[in-house]
Amino acid sequence: MSLIKGGLLDRRGFLKTTVAAGVAASLPGASFAQSTPKRGGDLRVAKGHGQTTDTLDPGQWENGYMLALGFGIHGRLTEVATDGSLVPELAESWEASEDASEWRFKIRQGVTFHDGKPVTVEDVVASINHHRGEDSTSAAGPIVAPITDVKAEGEDTVVFTLDGGNADFPFILSDYHLVVCPATEDGIDWQSGNGCGSYVLKNFNAGVSSQFERNPNHWRDDVAWFDTVEMLCVVDQNARTTALVSGDVQAIDRVDLKAANLLGRNPGVTIESVAGTQHYTFAMSTNTDPYTDNNIRQALKWGINREEMVEKILFGYGTVGNDHPIGEGQRFYNSELEQKTYDPDKAKFHLKEAGMDSIDINLSASDAAFGGAVDAAILYQASAKEAGININVVREPKDGYWSDVWMKKPFTAVYWGGRPVEDQMFATAYQCGAAWNDSFWCNDRFEELLVKARAELDEDKRREMYYEMQDLVANQGGVVIPMFANYVFAVGEKVAHGEMASNWEMDGERWMERWWMA
């Protein structure tokens, strides 16, 4: 066994990421809200996520509201730090076999759940197994599928056996779904919300609000500065903004970008803009006509004006995308891939290759997908029309969008937060049969490369494989990715923080334990 310390798992050098490894910047004229952390205060946050169908089952979490809740009340084996590197959480250390197909994690001792029960290796094993198996409905199923065995060894070690080498495996275990819950006779207790995180869940009203209190027995003394936290589900953008300006809440996410500068002029309000792997997409069901034809998919990709989207939807808070989910700051980003631009003639060419002069399609959108999603769909409608693509924009309800529209209707607006490593992103959303493969795309060559790249320890060979995978997704896949969006959120004058992570929105969605009252 070889101990993996820096190098392989230190992402300061490899992740630069997510764009510039945890770079967080405020708008011109604002400054970092830094001060010395101190305990005390009650924080209220309004999130533009959440729905009445949300559940405490970690395998079903799929929006920013539940991510933040999960990071507050639960623990995982590893954690992505603010600089993009991987650090221990419930695992004290880990080591791998020479081919990285077996991993041994030493579990931290003395950690307890909120009810006082010690966290054991059996809890870890049961919690990982919750996402495994043919009957699992967990969205994390694809990323734990390579685990062929997980077992406890003694009182402090968990051993993972994989179906092949995976140099990034410890990063996989930082996934927000893979929380450690108390083991039961037939699985885990996720229903009670009993976790080992820095906050205790006092109330959970799906799609409405949640209340939390600091965990007085948490094993760390450098997190969880607030006495209490209340998180509100406020999907309406205007309502969130009004709540911040009036002082009803101290932080909001998903700021209305067209009003960001104006909002930032309010005394005591700071706009934060953090570049990361977040991207906005339009997903086509490739198992449903007309999207079974790649020429139709290509026509739709050439028929969108990406620069216009960045200008009018992101207001400059982002960059153009190229129909694959890997960000410019990531290690294996394909910088050699042709950048698609708005080209109605090429779109018409692909339509003719599909035997059509024009086509009529529906595009489902709601601002629950991302801020400005309906406006983006209307812009798409206008640009595609020049190519003979007639898009009918279907405005969908905000509540229930993720349960009733996404992956239910054949062409939908979607947002993705990205993932810290390429394999995790591809396995979650592009692997054939993955629970969140929202284009229902299957490609034999892609599947072959996914397995090979994961196990390849030679960096140059691995790069070649990931380059080809991005090409396959961009030119044969079923997702239009016109733009990568910065995380733009706002905090009030009473909220302080340090350097912020960029792997998820709002400080990696760990604001509950990382921020404090100034």
PDB file of N, CA and C in Angstrom, residues 315-388:
ATOM      1  N   PHE A 315     -25.117  38.629 -18.020  1.00  0.00           N
ATOM      2  CA  PHE A 315     -24.634  40.004 -17.899  1.00  0.00           C
ATOM      3  C   PHE A 315     -23.126  40.047 -17.654  1.00  0.00           C
ATOM      4  N   GLY A 316     -22.441  39.141 -18.351  1.00  0.00           N
ATOM      5  CA  GLY A 316     -20.988  39.094 -18.268  1.00  0.00           C
ATOM      6  C   GLY A 316     -20.445  38.254 -17.129  1.00  0.00           C
ATOM      7  N   TYR A 317     -21.308  37.750 -16.252  1.00  0.00           N
ATOM      8  CA  TYR A 317     -20.852  36.936 -15.126  1.00  0.00           C
ATOM      9  C   TYR A 317     -20.686  35.481 -15.556  1.00  0.00           C
ATOM     10  N   GLY A 318     -19.839  35.235 -16.531  1.00  0.00           N
ATOM     11  CA  GLY A 318     -19.628  33.875 -16.996  1.00  0.00           C
ATOM     12  C   GLY A 318     -18.906  33.858 -18.326  1.00  0.00           C
ATOM     13  N   THR A 319     -18.851  32.681 -18.947  1.00  0.00           N
ATOM     14  CA  THR A 319     -18.167  32.488 -20.219  1.00  0.00           C
ATOM     15  C   THR A 319     -18.998  31.567 -21.097  1.00  0.00           C
ATOM     16  N   VAL A 320     -18.690  31.559 -22.407  1.00  0.00           N
ATOM     17  CA  VAL A 320     -19.428  30.673 -23.308  1.00  0.00           C
ATOM     18  C   VAL A 320     -19.046  29.223 -23.057  1.00  0.00           C
ATOM     19  N   GLY A 321     -20.004  28.334 -23.270  1.00  0.00           N
ATOM     20  CA  GLY A 321     -19.763  26.903 -23.157  1.00  0.00           C
ATOM     21  C   GLY A 321     -19.606  26.279 -24.529  1.00  0.00           C
ATOM     22  N   ASN A 322     -19.185  25.008 -24.524  1.00  0.00           N
ATOM     23  CA  ASN A 322     -18.909  24.325 -25.795  1.00  0.00           C
ATOM     24  C   ASN A 322     -19.545  22.941 -25.825  1.00  0.00           C
ATOM     25  N   ASP A 323     -20.695  22.808 -25.164  1.00  0.00           N
ATOM     26  CA  ASP A 323     -21.509  21.589 -25.215  1.00  0.00           C
ATOM     27  C   ASP A 323     -20.867  20.390 -24.525  1.00  0.00           C
ATOM     28  N   HIS A 324     -19.968  20.640 -23.606  1.00  0.00           N
ATOM     29  CA  HIS A 324     -19.493  19.602 -22.685  1.00  0.00           C
ATOM     30  C   HIS A 324     -19.327  20.248 -21.311  1.00  0.00           C
ATOM     31  N   PRO A 325     -19.336  19.452 -20.231  1.00  0.00           N
ATOM     32  CA  PRO A 325     -19.446  20.020 -18.886  1.00  0.00           C
ATOM     33  C   PRO A 325     -18.146  20.308 -18.160  1.00  0.00           C
ATOM     34  N   ILE A 326     -17.020  20.235 -18.848  1.00  0.00           N
ATOM     35  CA  ILE A 326     -15.725  20.421 -18.189  1.00  0.00           C
ATOM     36  C   ILE A 326     -15.310  21.888 -18.302  1.00  0.00           C
ATOM     37  N   GLY A 327     -15.020  22.515 -17.162  1.00  0.00           N
ATOM     38  CA  GLY A 327     -14.687  23.927 -17.118  1.00  0.00           C
ATOM     39  C   GLY A 327     -13.243  24.214 -17.493  1.00  0.00           C
ATOM     40  N   GLU A 328     -12.989  25.450 -17.897  1.00  0.00           N
ATOM     41  CA  GLU A 328     -11.658  25.849 -18.366  1.00  0.00           C
ATOM     42  C   GLU A 328     -10.574  25.674 -17.304  1.00  0.00           C
ATOM     43  N   GLY A 329     -10.935  25.760 -16.034  1.00  0.00           N
ATOM     44  CA  GLY A 329      -9.935  25.662 -14.988  1.00  0.00           C
ATOM     45  C   GLY A 329      -9.630  24.244 -14.560  1.00  0.00           C
ATOM     46  N   GLN A 330     -10.310  23.266 -15.138  1.00  0.00           N
ATOM     47  CA  GLN A 330     -10.089  21.887 -14.713  1.00  0.00           C
ATOM     48  C   GLN A 330      -8.896  21.269 -15.422  1.00  0.00           C
ATOM     49  N   ARG A 331      -8.365  20.227 -14.805  1.00  0.00           N
ATOM     50  CA  ARG A 331      -7.082  19.672 -15.235  1.00  0.00           C
ATOM     51  C   ARG A 331      -7.094  19.183 -16.676  1.00  0.00           C
ATOM     52  N   PHE A 332      -8.178  18.512 -17.086  1.00  0.00           N
ATOM     53  CA  PHE A 332      -8.192  17.901 -18.411  1.00  0.00           C
ATOM     54  C   PHE A 332      -9.145  18.618 -19.374  1.00  0.00           C
ATOM     55  N   TYR A 333      -9.325  19.904 -19.196  1.00  0.00           N
ATOM     56  CA  TYR A 333     -10.153  20.687 -20.117  1.00  0.00           C
ATOM     57  C   TYR A 333      -9.559  20.632 -21.521  1.00  0.00           C
ATOM     58  N   ASN A 334     -10.399  20.339 -22.517  1.00  0.00           N
ATOM     59  CA  ASN A 334      -9.940  20.215 -23.898  1.00  0.00           C
ATOM     60  C   ASN A 334      -9.894  21.593 -24.558  1.00  0.00           C
ATOM     61  N   SER A 335      -8.725  22.193 -24.536  1.00  0.00           N
ATOM     62  CA  SER A 335      -8.542  23.535 -25.101  1.00  0.00           C
ATOM     63  C   SER A 335      -8.404  23.489 -26.620  1.00  0.00           C
ATOM     64  N   GLU A 336      -8.286  22.284 -27.201  1.00  0.00           N
ATOM     65  CA  GLU A 336      -8.073  22.149 -28.639  1.00  0.00           C
ATOM     66  C   GLU A 336      -9.374  21.907 -29.393  1.00  0.00           C
ATOM     67  N   LEU A 337     -10.478  21.713 -28.670  1.00  0.00           N
ATOM     68  CA  LEU A 337     -11.753  21.416 -29.306  1.00  0.00           C
ATOM     69  C   LEU A 337     -12.311  22.660 -29.988  1.00  0.00           C
ATOM     70  N   GLU A 338     -12.807  22.495 -31.211  1.00  0.00           N
ATOM     71  CA  GLU A 338     -13.393  23.622 -31.930  1.00  0.00           C
ATOM     72  C   GLU A 338     -14.526  24.239 -31.112  1.00  0.00           C
ATOM     73  N   GLN A 339     -14.469  25.553 -30.938  1.00  0.00           N
ATOM     74  CA  GLN A 339     -15.511  26.260 -30.204  1.00  0.00           C
ATOM     75  C   GLN A 339     -16.695  26.521 -31.128  1.00  0.00           C
ATOM     76  N   LYS A 340     -17.844  25.980 -30.769  1.00  0.00           N
ATOM     77  CA  LYS A 340     -19.042  26.243 -31.565  1.00  0.00           C
ATOM     78  C   LYS A 340     -19.452  27.704 -31.399  1.00  0.00           C
ATOM     79  N   THR A 341     -19.861  28.292 -32.507  1.00  0.00           N
ATOM     80  CA  THR A 341     -20.375  29.656 -32.520  1.00  0.00           C
ATOM     81  C   THR A 341     -21.748  29.636 -33.183  1.00  0.00           C
ATOM     82  N   TYR A 342     -22.420  30.754 -33.144  1.00  0.00           N
ATOM     83  CA  TYR A 342     -23.732  30.840 -33.777  1.00  0.00           C
ATOM     84  C   TYR A 342     -23.566  30.812 -35.284  1.00  0.00           C
ATOM     85  N   ASP A 343     -24.098  29.769 -35.928  1.00  0.00           N
ATOM     86  CA  ASP A 343     -23.928  29.608 -37.374  1.00  0.00           C
ATOM     87  C   ASP A 343     -25.202  28.990 -37.953  1.00  0.00           C
ATOM     88  N   PRO A 344     -26.187  29.825 -38.323  1.00  0.00           N
ATOM     89  CA  PRO A 344     -27.446  29.312 -38.868  1.00  0.00           C
ATOM     90  C   PRO A 344     -27.249  28.444 -40.104  1.00  0.00           C
ATOM     91  N   ASP A 345     -26.224  28.739 -40.914  1.00  0.00           N
ATOM     92  CA  ASP A 345     -25.990  27.944 -42.124  1.00  0.00           C
ATOM     93  C   ASP A 345     -25.589  26.515 -41.769  1.00  0.00           C
ATOM     94  N   LYS A 346     -24.725  26.357 -40.761  1.00  0.00           N
ATOM     95  CA  LYS A 346     -24.354  25.007 -40.345  1.00  0.00           C
ATOM     96  C   LYS A 346     -25.553  24.283 -39.734  1.00  0.00           C
ATOM     97  N   ALA A 347     -26.377  25.035 -39.003  1.00  0.00           N
ATOM     98  CA  ALA A 347     -27.579  24.441 -38.433  1.00  0.00           C
ATOM     99  C   ALA A 347     -28.499  23.954 -39.550  1.00  0.00           C
ATOM    100  N   LYS A 348     -28.666  24.773 -40.598  1.00  0.00           N
ATOM    101  CA  LYS A 348     -29.496  24.373 -41.739  1.00  0.00           C
ATOM    102  C   LYS A 348     -28.911  23.143 -42.432  1.00  0.00           C
ATOM    103  N   PHE A 349     -27.570  23.098 -42.534  1.00  0.00           N
ATOM    104  CA  PHE A 349     -26.913  21.947 -43.149  1.00  0.00           C
ATOM    105  C   PHE A 349     -27.280  20.660 -42.425  1.00  0.00           C
ATOM    106  N   HIS A 350     -27.209  20.697 -41.099  1.00  0.00           N
ATOM    107  CA  HIS A 350     -27.524  19.485 -40.327  1.00  0.00           C
ATOM    108  C   HIS A 350     -29.008  19.137 -40.422  1.00  0.00           C
ATOM    109  N   LEU A 351     -29.856  20.150 -40.515  1.00  0.00           N
ATOM    110  CA  LEU A 351     -31.282  19.872 -40.724  1.00  0.00           C
ATOM    111  C   LEU A 351     -31.491  19.136 -42.054  1.00  0.00           C
ATOM    112  N   LYS A 352     -30.826  19.595 -43.100  1.00  0.00           N
ATOM    113  CA  LYS A 352     -30.961  18.951 -44.406  1.00  0.00           C
ATOM    114  C   LYS A 352     -30.420  17.521 -44.362  1.00  0.00           C
ATOM    115  N   GLU A 353     -29.319  17.323 -43.589  1.00  0.00           N
ATOM    116  CA  GLU A 353     -28.777  15.975 -43.442  1.00  0.00           C
ATOM    117  C   GLU A 353     -29.788  15.057 -42.758  1.00  0.00           C
ATOM    118  N   ALA A 354     -30.662  15.647 -41.949  1.00  0.00           N
ATOM    119  CA  ALA A 354     -31.717  14.882 -41.290  1.00  0.00           C
ATOM    120  C   ALA A 354     -32.960  14.762 -42.160  1.00  0.00           C
ATOM    121  N   GLY A 355     -32.872  15.339 -43.380  1.00  0.00           N
ATOM    122  CA  GLY A 355     -33.986  15.255 -44.306  1.00  0.00           C
ATOM    123  C   GLY A 355     -35.062  16.288 -44.068  1.00  0.00           C
ATOM    124  N   MET A 356     -34.718  17.408 -43.457  1.00  0.00           N
ATOM    125  CA  MET A 356     -35.709  18.428 -43.131  1.00  0.00           C
ATOM    126  C   MET A 356     -35.259  19.813 -43.593  1.00  0.00           C
ATOM    127  N   ASP A 357     -36.225  20.637 -43.942  1.00  0.00           N
ATOM    128  CA  ASP A 357     -35.951  22.051 -44.216  1.00  0.00           C
ATOM    129  C   ASP A 357     -36.241  22.905 -42.984  1.00  0.00           C
ATOM    130  N   SER A 358     -37.165  22.418 -42.141  1.00  0.00           N
ATOM    131  CA  SER A 358     -37.500  23.112 -40.901  1.00  0.00           C
ATOM    132  C   SER A 358     -38.034  22.085 -39.909  1.00  0.00           C
ATOM    133  N   ILE A 359     -38.121  22.503 -38.647  1.00  0.00           N
ATOM    134  CA  ILE A 359     -38.607  21.597 -37.614  1.00  0.00           C
ATOM    135  C   ILE A 359     -39.276  22.409 -36.510  1.00  0.00           C
ATOM    136  N   ASP A 360     -40.332  21.861 -35.940  1.00  0.00           N
ATOM    137  CA  ASP A 360     -41.047  22.486 -34.829  1.00  0.00           C
ATOM    138  C   ASP A 360     -40.820  21.663 -33.563  1.00  0.00           C
ATOM    139  N   ILE A 361     -40.353  22.307 -32.494  1.00  0.00           N
ATOM    140  CA  ILE A 361     -40.093  21.596 -31.241  1.00  0.00           C
ATOM    141  C   ILE A 361     -40.540  22.441 -30.053  1.00  0.00           C
ATOM    142  N   ASN A 362     -40.796  21.773 -28.927  1.00  0.00           N
ATOM    143  CA  ASN A 362     -41.125  22.443 -27.673  1.00  0.00           C
ATOM    144  C   ASN A 362     -39.898  22.458 -26.770  1.00  0.00           C
ATOM    145  N   LEU A 363     -39.670  23.562 -26.084  1.00  0.00           N
ATOM    146  CA  LEU A 363     -38.601  23.684 -25.094  1.00  0.00           C
ATOM    147  C   LEU A 363     -39.218  24.104 -23.768  1.00  0.00           C
ATOM    148  N   SER A 364     -39.132  23.234 -22.773  1.00  0.00           N
ATOM    149  CA  SER A 364     -39.686  23.521 -21.450  1.00  0.00           C
ATOM    150  C   SER A 364     -38.671  24.293 -20.616  1.00  0.00           C
ATOM    151  N   ALA A 365     -39.113  25.388 -20.002  1.00  0.00           N
ATOM    152  CA  ALA A 365     -38.206  26.215 -19.196  1.00  0.00           C
ATOM    153  C   ALA A 365     -38.954  26.824 -18.022  1.00  0.00           C
ATOM    154  N   SER A 366     -38.220  27.058 -16.975  1.00  0.00           N
ATOM    155  CA  SER A 366     -38.726  27.732 -15.783  1.00  0.00           C
ATOM    156  C   SER A 366     -37.533  28.344 -15.086  1.00  0.00           C
ATOM    157  N   ASP A 367     -37.746  29.452 -14.404  1.00  0.00           N
ATOM    158  CA  ASP A 367     -36.643  30.054 -13.662  1.00  0.00           C
ATOM    159  C   ASP A 367     -36.235  29.215 -12.469  1.00  0.00           C
ATOM    160  N   ALA A 368     -36.963  28.134 -12.200  1.00  0.00           N
ATOM    161  CA  ALA A 368     -36.501  27.160 -11.204  1.00  0.00           C
ATOM    162  C   ALA A 368     -35.262  26.438 -11.716  1.00  0.00           C
ATOM    163  N   ALA A 369     -35.113  26.357 -13.044  1.00  0.00           N
ATOM    164  CA  ALA A 369     -33.943  25.709 -13.628  1.00  0.00           C
ATOM    165  C   ALA A 369     -32.701  26.551 -13.394  1.00  0.00           C
ATOM    166  N   PHE A 370     -32.781  27.823 -13.752  1.00  0.00           N
ATOM    167  CA  PHE A 370     -31.732  28.798 -13.422  1.00  0.00           C
ATOM    168  C   PHE A 370     -32.317  30.177 -13.642  1.00  0.00           C
ATOM    169  N   GLY A 371     -31.764  31.164 -12.975  1.00  0.00           N
ATOM    170  CA  GLY A 371     -32.264  32.520 -13.125  1.00  0.00           C
ATOM    171  C   GLY A 371     -32.165  32.987 -14.560  1.00  0.00           C
ATOM    172  N   GLY A 372     -33.300  33.385 -15.137  1.00  0.00           N
ATOM    173  CA  GLY A 372     -33.307  33.826 -16.527  1.00  0.00           C
ATOM    174  C   GLY A 372     -33.490  32.704 -17.517  1.00  0.00           C
ATOM    175  N   ALA A 373     -33.869  31.520 -17.059  1.00  0.00           N
ATOM    176  CA  ALA A 373     -34.002  30.370 -17.967  1.00  0.00           C
ATOM    177  C   ALA A 373     -35.077  30.606 -19.024  1.00  0.00           C
ATOM    178  N   VAL A 374     -36.196  31.215 -18.630  1.00  0.00           N
ATOM    179  CA  VAL A 374     -37.260  31.478 -19.602  1.00  0.00           C
ATOM    180  C   VAL A 374     -36.778  32.494 -20.628  1.00  0.00           C
ATOM    181  N   ASP A 375     -36.108  33.538 -20.184  1.00  0.00           N
ATOM    182  CA  ASP A 375     -35.560  34.529 -21.121  1.00  0.00           C
ATOM    183  C   ASP A 375     -34.527  33.889 -22.043  1.00  0.00           C
ATOM    184  N   ALA A 376     -33.721  32.978 -21.489  1.00  0.00           N
ATOM    185  CA  ALA A 376     -32.723  32.292 -22.313  1.00  0.00           C
ATOM    186  C   ALA A 376     -33.405  31.447 -23.386  1.00  0.00           C
ATOM    187  N   ALA A 377     -34.492  30.801 -23.018  1.00  0.00           N
ATOM    188  CA  ALA A 377     -35.229  29.990 -23.985  1.00  0.00           C
ATOM    189  C   ALA A 377     -35.807  30.861 -25.096  1.00  0.00           C
ATOM    190  N   ILE A 378     -36.262  32.055 -24.742  1.00  0.00           N
ATOM    191  CA  ILE A 378     -36.809  32.975 -25.747  1.00  0.00           C
ATOM    192  C   ILE A 378     -35.700  33.473 -26.688  1.00  0.00           C
ATOM    193  N   LEU A 379     -34.522  33.755 -26.145  1.00  0.00           N
ATOM    194  CA  LEU A 379     -33.387  34.122 -26.992  1.00  0.00           C
ATOM    195  C   LEU A 379     -33.035  32.973 -27.938  1.00  0.00           C
ATOM    196  N   TYR A 380     -33.054  31.765 -27.397  1.00  0.00           N
ATOM    197  CA  TYR A 380     -32.780  30.570 -28.200  1.00  0.00           C
ATOM    198  C   TYR A 380     -33.800  30.469 -29.332  1.00  0.00           C
ATOM    199  N   GLN A 381     -35.051  30.720 -29.005  1.00  0.00           N
ATOM    200  CA  GLN A 381     -36.137  30.687 -29.988  1.00  0.00           C
ATOM    201  C   GLN A 381     -35.839  31.637 -31.157  1.00  0.00           C
ATOM    202  N   ALA A 382     -35.374  32.842 -30.814  1.00  0.00           N
ATOM    203  CA  ALA A 382     -35.113  33.850 -31.839  1.00  0.00           C
ATOM    204  C   ALA A 382     -33.925  33.477 -32.726  1.00  0.00           C
ATOM    205  N   SER A 383     -32.828  32.995 -32.112  1.00  0.00           N
ATOM    206  CA  SER A 383     -31.640  32.674 -32.905  1.00  0.00           C
ATOM    207  C   SER A 383     -31.863  31.426 -33.758  1.00  0.00           C
ATOM    208  N   ALA A 384     -32.555  30.429 -33.211  1.00  0.00           N
ATOM    209  CA  ALA A 384     -32.775  29.185 -33.951  1.00  0.00           C
ATOM    210  C   ALA A 384     -33.710  29.367 -35.139  1.00  0.00           C
ATOM    211  N   LYS A 385     -34.579  30.352 -35.048  1.00  0.00           N
ATOM    212  CA  LYS A 385     -35.550  30.583 -36.119  1.00  0.00           C
ATOM    213  C   LYS A 385     -34.850  30.859 -37.441  1.00  0.00           C
ATOM    214  N   GLU A 386     -33.683  31.506 -37.378  1.00  0.00           N
ATOM    215  CA  GLU A 386     -32.933  31.823 -38.585  1.00  0.00           C
ATOM    216  C   GLU A 386     -32.481  30.566 -39.318  1.00  0.00           C
ATOM    217  N   ALA A 387     -32.453  29.448 -38.602  1.00  0.00           N
ATOM    218  CA  ALA A 387     -32.005  28.192 -39.209  1.00  0.00           C
ATOM    219  C   ALA A 387     -33.171  27.281 -39.573  1.00  0.00           C
ATOM    220  N   GLY A 388     -34.393  27.780 -39.424  1.00  0.00           N
ATOM    221  CA  GLY A 388     -35.551  26.954 -39.718  1.00  0.00           C
ATOM    222  C   GLY A 388     -35.980  26.081 -38.555  1.00  0.00           C
TER     223      GLY A 388
END
